[in-house]
Coordinates of C-alpha atoms in Angstrom, one line a residue:
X1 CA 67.9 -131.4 134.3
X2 CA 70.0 -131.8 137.4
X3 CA 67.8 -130.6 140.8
X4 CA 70.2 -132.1 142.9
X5 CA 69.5 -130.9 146.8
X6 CA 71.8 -131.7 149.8
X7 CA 69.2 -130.8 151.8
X8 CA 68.1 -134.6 152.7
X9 CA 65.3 -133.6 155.4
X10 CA 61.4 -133.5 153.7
X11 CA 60.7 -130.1 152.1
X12 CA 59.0 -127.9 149.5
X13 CA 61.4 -126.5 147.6
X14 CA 58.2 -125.0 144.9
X15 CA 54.8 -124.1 147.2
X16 CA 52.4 -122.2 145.8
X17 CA 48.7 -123.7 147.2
X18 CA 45.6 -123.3 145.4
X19 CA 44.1 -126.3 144.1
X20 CA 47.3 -127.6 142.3
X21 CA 48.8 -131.0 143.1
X22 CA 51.8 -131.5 145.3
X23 CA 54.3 -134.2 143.7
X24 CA 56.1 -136.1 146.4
X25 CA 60.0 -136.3 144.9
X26 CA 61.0 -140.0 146.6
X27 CA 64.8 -139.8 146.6
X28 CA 67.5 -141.9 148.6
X29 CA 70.6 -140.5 150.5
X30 CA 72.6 -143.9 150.6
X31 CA 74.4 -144.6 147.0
X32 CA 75.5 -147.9 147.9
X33 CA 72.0 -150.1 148.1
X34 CA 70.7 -152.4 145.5
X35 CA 67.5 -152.2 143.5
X36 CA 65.3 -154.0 146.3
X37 CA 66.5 -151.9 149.6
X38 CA 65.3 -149.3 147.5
X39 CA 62.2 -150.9 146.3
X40 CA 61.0 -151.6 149.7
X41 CA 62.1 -147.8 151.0
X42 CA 60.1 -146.5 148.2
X43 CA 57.1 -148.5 149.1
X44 CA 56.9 -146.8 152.3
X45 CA 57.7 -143.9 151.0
X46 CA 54.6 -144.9 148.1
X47 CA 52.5 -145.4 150.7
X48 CA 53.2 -142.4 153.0
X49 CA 52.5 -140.1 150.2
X50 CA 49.2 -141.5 149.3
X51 CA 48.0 -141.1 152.8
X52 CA 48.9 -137.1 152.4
X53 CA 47.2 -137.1 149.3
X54 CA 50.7 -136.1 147.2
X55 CA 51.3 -137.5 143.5
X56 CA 54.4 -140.0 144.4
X57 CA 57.3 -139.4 141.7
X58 CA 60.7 -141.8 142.1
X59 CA 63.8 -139.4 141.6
X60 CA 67.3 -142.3 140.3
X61 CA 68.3 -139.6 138.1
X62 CA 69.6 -136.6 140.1
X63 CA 71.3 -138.7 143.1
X64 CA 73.7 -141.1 142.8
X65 CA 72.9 -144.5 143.0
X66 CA 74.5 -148.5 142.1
X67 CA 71.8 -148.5 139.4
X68 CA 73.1 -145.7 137.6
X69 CA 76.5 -145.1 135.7
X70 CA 78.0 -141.9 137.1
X71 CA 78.4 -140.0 133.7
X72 CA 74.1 -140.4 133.5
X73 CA 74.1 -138.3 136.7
X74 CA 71.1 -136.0 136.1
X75 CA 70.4 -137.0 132.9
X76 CA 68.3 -140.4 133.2
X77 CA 66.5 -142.0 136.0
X78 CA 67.5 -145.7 136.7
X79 CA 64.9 -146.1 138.4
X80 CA 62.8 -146.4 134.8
X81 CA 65.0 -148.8 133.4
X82 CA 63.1 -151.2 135.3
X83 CA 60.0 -149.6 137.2
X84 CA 57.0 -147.5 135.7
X85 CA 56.4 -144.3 137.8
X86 CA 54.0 -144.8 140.3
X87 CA 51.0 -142.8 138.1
X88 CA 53.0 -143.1 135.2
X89 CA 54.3 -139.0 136.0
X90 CA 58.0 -138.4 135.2
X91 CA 60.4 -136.0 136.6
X92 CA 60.2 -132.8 134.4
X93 CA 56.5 -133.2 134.8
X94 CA 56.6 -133.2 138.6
X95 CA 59.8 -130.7 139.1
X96 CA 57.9 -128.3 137.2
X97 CA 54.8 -128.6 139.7
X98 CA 52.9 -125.5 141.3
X99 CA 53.6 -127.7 144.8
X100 CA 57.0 -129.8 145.1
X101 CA 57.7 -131.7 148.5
X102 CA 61.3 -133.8 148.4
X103 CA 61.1 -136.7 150.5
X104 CA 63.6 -136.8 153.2
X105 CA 66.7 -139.1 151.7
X106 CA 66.3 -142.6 154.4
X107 CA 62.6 -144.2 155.2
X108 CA 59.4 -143.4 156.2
X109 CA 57.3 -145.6 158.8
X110 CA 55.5 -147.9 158.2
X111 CA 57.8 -149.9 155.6
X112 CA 57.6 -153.4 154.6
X113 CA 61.3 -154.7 156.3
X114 CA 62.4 -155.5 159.6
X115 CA 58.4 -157.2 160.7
X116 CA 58.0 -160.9 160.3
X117 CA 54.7 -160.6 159.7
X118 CA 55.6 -160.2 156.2
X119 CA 56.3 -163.5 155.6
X120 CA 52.7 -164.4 157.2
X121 CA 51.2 -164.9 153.6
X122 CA 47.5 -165.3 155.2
X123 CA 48.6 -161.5 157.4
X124 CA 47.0 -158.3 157.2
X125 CA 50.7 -156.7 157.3
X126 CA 51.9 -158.8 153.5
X127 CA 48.6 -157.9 152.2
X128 CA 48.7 -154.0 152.8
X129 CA 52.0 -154.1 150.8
X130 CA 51.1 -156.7 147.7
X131 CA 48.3 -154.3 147.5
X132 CA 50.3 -151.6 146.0
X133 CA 52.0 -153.8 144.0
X134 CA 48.2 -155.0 142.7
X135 CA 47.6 -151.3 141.9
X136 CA 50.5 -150.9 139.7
X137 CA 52.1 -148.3 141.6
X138 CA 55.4 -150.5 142.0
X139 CA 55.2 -151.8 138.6
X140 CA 57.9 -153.5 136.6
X141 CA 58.2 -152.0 132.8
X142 CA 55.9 -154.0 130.8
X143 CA 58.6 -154.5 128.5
X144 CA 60.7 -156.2 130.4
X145 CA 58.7 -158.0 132.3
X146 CA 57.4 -159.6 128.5
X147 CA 61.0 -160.5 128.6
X148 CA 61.4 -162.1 132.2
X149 CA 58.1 -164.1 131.5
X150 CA 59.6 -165.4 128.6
X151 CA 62.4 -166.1 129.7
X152 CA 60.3 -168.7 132.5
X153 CA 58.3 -170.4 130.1
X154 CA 61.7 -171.8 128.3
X155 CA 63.2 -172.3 132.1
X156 CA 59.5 -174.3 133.6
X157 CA 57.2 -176.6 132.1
X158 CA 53.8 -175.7 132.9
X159 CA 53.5 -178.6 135.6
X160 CA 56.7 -178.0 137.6
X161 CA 56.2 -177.5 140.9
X162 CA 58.9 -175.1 141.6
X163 CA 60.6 -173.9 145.2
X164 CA 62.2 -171.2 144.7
X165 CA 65.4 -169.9 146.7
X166 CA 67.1 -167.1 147.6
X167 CA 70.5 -166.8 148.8
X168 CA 73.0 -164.1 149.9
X169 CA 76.2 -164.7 150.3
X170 CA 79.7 -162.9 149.0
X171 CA 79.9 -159.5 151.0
X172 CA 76.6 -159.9 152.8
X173 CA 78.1 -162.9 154.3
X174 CA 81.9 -161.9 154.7
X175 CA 81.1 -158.4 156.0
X176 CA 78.2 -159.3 158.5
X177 CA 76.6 -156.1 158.3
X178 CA 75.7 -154.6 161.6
X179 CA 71.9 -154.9 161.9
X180 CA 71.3 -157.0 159.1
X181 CA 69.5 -160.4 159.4
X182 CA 72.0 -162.8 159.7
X183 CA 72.1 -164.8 156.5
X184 CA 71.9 -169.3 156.9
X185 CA 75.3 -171.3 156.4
X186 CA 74.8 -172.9 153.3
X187 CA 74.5 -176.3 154.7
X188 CA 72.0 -175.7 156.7
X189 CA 70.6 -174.2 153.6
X190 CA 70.9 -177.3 151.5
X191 CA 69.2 -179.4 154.3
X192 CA 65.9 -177.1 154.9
X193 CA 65.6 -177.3 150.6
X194 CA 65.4 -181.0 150.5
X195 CA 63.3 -181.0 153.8
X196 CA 60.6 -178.0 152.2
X197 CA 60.7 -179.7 148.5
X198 CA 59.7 -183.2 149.9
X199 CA 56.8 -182.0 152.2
X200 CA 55.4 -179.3 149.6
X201 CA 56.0 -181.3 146.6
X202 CA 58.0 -179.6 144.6
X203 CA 59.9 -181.3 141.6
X204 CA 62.2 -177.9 140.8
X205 CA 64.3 -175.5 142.0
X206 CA 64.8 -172.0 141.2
X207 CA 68.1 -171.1 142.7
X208 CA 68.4 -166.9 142.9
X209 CA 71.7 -165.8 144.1
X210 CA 74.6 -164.0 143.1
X211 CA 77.5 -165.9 144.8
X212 CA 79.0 -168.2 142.0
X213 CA 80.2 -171.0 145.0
X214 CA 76.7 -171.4 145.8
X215 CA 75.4 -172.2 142.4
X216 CA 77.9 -174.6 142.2
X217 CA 77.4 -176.2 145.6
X218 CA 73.3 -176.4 144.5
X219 CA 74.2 -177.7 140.9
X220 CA 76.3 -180.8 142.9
X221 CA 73.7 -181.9 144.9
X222 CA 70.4 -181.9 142.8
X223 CA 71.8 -181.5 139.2
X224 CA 69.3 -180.6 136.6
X225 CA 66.4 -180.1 138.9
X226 CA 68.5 -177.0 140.0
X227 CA 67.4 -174.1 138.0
X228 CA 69.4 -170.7 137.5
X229 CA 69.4 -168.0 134.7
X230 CA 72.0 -167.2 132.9
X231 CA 73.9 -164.4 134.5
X232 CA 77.3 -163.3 135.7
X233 CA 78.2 -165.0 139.2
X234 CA 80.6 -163.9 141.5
X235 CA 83.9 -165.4 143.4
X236 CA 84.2 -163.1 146.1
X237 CA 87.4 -162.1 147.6
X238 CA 86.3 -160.5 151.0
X239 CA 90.0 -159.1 151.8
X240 CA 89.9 -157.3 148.0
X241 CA 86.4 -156.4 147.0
X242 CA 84.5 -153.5 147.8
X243 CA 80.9 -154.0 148.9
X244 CA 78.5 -155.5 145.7
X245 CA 77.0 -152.5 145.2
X246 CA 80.5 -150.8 144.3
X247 CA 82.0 -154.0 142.2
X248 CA 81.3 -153.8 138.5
X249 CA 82.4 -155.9 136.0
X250 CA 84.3 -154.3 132.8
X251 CA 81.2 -154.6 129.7
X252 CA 79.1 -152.2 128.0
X253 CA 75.9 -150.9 129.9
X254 CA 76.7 -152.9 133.8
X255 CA 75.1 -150.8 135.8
X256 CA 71.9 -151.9 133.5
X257 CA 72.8 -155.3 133.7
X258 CA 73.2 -156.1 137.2
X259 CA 69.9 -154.6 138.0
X260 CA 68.4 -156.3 135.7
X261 CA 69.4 -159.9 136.3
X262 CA 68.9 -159.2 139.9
X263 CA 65.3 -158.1 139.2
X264 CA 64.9 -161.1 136.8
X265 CA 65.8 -163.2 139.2
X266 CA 63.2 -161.8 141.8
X267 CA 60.6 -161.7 139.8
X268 CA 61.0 -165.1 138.9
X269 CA 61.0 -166.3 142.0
X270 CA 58.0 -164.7 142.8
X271 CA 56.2 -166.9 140.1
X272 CA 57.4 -169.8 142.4
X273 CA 54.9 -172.3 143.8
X274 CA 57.1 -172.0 147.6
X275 CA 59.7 -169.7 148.9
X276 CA 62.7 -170.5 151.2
X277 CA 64.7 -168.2 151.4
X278 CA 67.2 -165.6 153.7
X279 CA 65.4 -162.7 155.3
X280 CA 67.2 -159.8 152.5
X281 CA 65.6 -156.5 150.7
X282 CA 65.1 -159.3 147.8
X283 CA 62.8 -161.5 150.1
X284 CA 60.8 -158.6 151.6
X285 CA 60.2 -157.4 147.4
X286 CA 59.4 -161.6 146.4
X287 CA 57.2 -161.7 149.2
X288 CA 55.0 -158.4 147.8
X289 CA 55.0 -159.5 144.5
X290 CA 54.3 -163.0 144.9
X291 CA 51.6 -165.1 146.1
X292 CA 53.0 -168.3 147.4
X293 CA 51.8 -171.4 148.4
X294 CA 54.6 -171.6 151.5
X295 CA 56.9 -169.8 152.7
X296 CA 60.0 -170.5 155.1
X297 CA 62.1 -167.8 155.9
X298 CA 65.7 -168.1 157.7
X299 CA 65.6 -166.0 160.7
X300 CA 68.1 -165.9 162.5
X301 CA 68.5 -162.2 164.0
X302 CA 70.7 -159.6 163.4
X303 CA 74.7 -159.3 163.1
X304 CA 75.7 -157.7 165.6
X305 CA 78.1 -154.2 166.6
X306 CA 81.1 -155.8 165.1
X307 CA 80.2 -155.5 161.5
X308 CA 82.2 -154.2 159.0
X309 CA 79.1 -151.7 157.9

């Protein structure tokens, strides 16, 4: 089944009325995002639907996308390797709908990103958006998520205390992306850790990045308090590499892979006691599935014009 449609503006493409359902088709027009931009896009797009009163339906099968190897085009949706349907309907089930809306391909206001409020973990604004997550309607497969759980038991004793972090760097930080919140120098970094696990108490770290000179860095200064998974880091050459999304390492099933040791990583850190952490796609999705104790956020405004993006 391929329904691919260039057409990236919201429209029926099947309308037929009477009392049948209309299935919202969530799709996304940029190819080059990771699994959280479009976790939090699809939560606004989630939301916006319910408020219509259309079935939501997440489309990673017919559009091109980092989570998805090019020769699955139109014949699986990535978005189910790691994600249940919002009401558990798939794609043939919804494409073959009396009434079919496709969501335009960018976002839909309002959306969890770019408001500060969500890292206000007493605010109205986080708790409109863990509330979807509470209904199931962004759920992680349960599969999986058996296997992420498991995965922090052998990581945590029961009575850590554990801060987690999270911390972009290779082309986020070596490309400054116009209009992206400017991520912290490391140092900095390293000094606001020690300051936040002293005053909350925390006797671990759970370091979540993918930048393979900041594990190191984090593994030199607290040693085996420092807590990573077990995953392929990256050296990143900014005058060679292409942007993350389009670097792929040369194994069996990567586009699988690096989705899911990102989303292992977030989804650990969201079992964190406290968060610190850059203001990324990542920390807006950790901050909805999560419940922390604390919470400090890096912010630190927006690169500016001269970006590379």
């Amino acid at each position: 089944m391929n329904k691919f449609d260039e057409n990236m503006n919201e429209h029926y493409i099947q309308k037929n009325g009477g009392g049948s359902p209309t299935y919202y088709i969530i799709r996304r027009a940029d190819n080059a995002v990771g699994i959280f931009s479009n976790y939090i896009v699809f939560a606004g797009h989630i939301r916006y639907a319910l408020t219509k009163g259309y079935i939501p339906v997440i489309d990673m099968q017919n559009y091109p996308n980092t989570l998805l190897a090019p020769e699955l085009l139109g014949k699986e949706n990535a978005w189910e390797y790691y994600f249940c349907q919002p009401f558990n309907i798939g794609l043939e089930e919804a494409y073959n709908g009396d009434n079919v809306i496709l969501s335009n391909g960018g976002i839909v206001l309002p959306w969890p990103y770019n408001n500060v409020e969500i890292f206000n973990t007493q605010g109205k604004f986080l708790a409109q958006w863990q509330m979807l997550v509470k209904l199931g309607l962004l759920r992680v497969q349960p599969k999986l998520y058996e296997e992420i759980m498991a995965l922090r038991k052998k990581l945590f004793a029961q009575e850590d205390r554990v801060l987690g972090v999270l911390l972009r760097g290779t082309d986020y930080v070596a490309r400054r992306p116009a209009g992206h919140p400017i991520q912290p120098p490391i140092e900095y970094a390293l000094t606001k850790v020690i300051e936040k696990m002293n005053e909350w108490r925390c006797n671990k770290i759970f370091l979540a990045t993918e930048d393979k000179n900041f594990v190191q860095i984090f593994k030199n200064v607290f040693g085996e308090i420092c807590v990573t998974i077990d995953r392929q880091y990256i050296n990143y050459d900014s005058q060679k590499a292409a942007p993350l999304g389009f670097c792929h390492i040369d194994r069996e099933n990567d586009h699988y892979i690096l989705g899911k040791d990102y989303l292992t990583q977030m989804v650990i850190l969201s079992t964190c006691n406290c968060f610190v952490g850059g203001i990324t796609s990542g920390t807006v999705g950790v901050m909805m599935m999560s419940d922390f104790e604390n919470v400090h956020a890096f912010n630190f405004g927006k690169y500016g014009t001269i970006g590379l993006y």
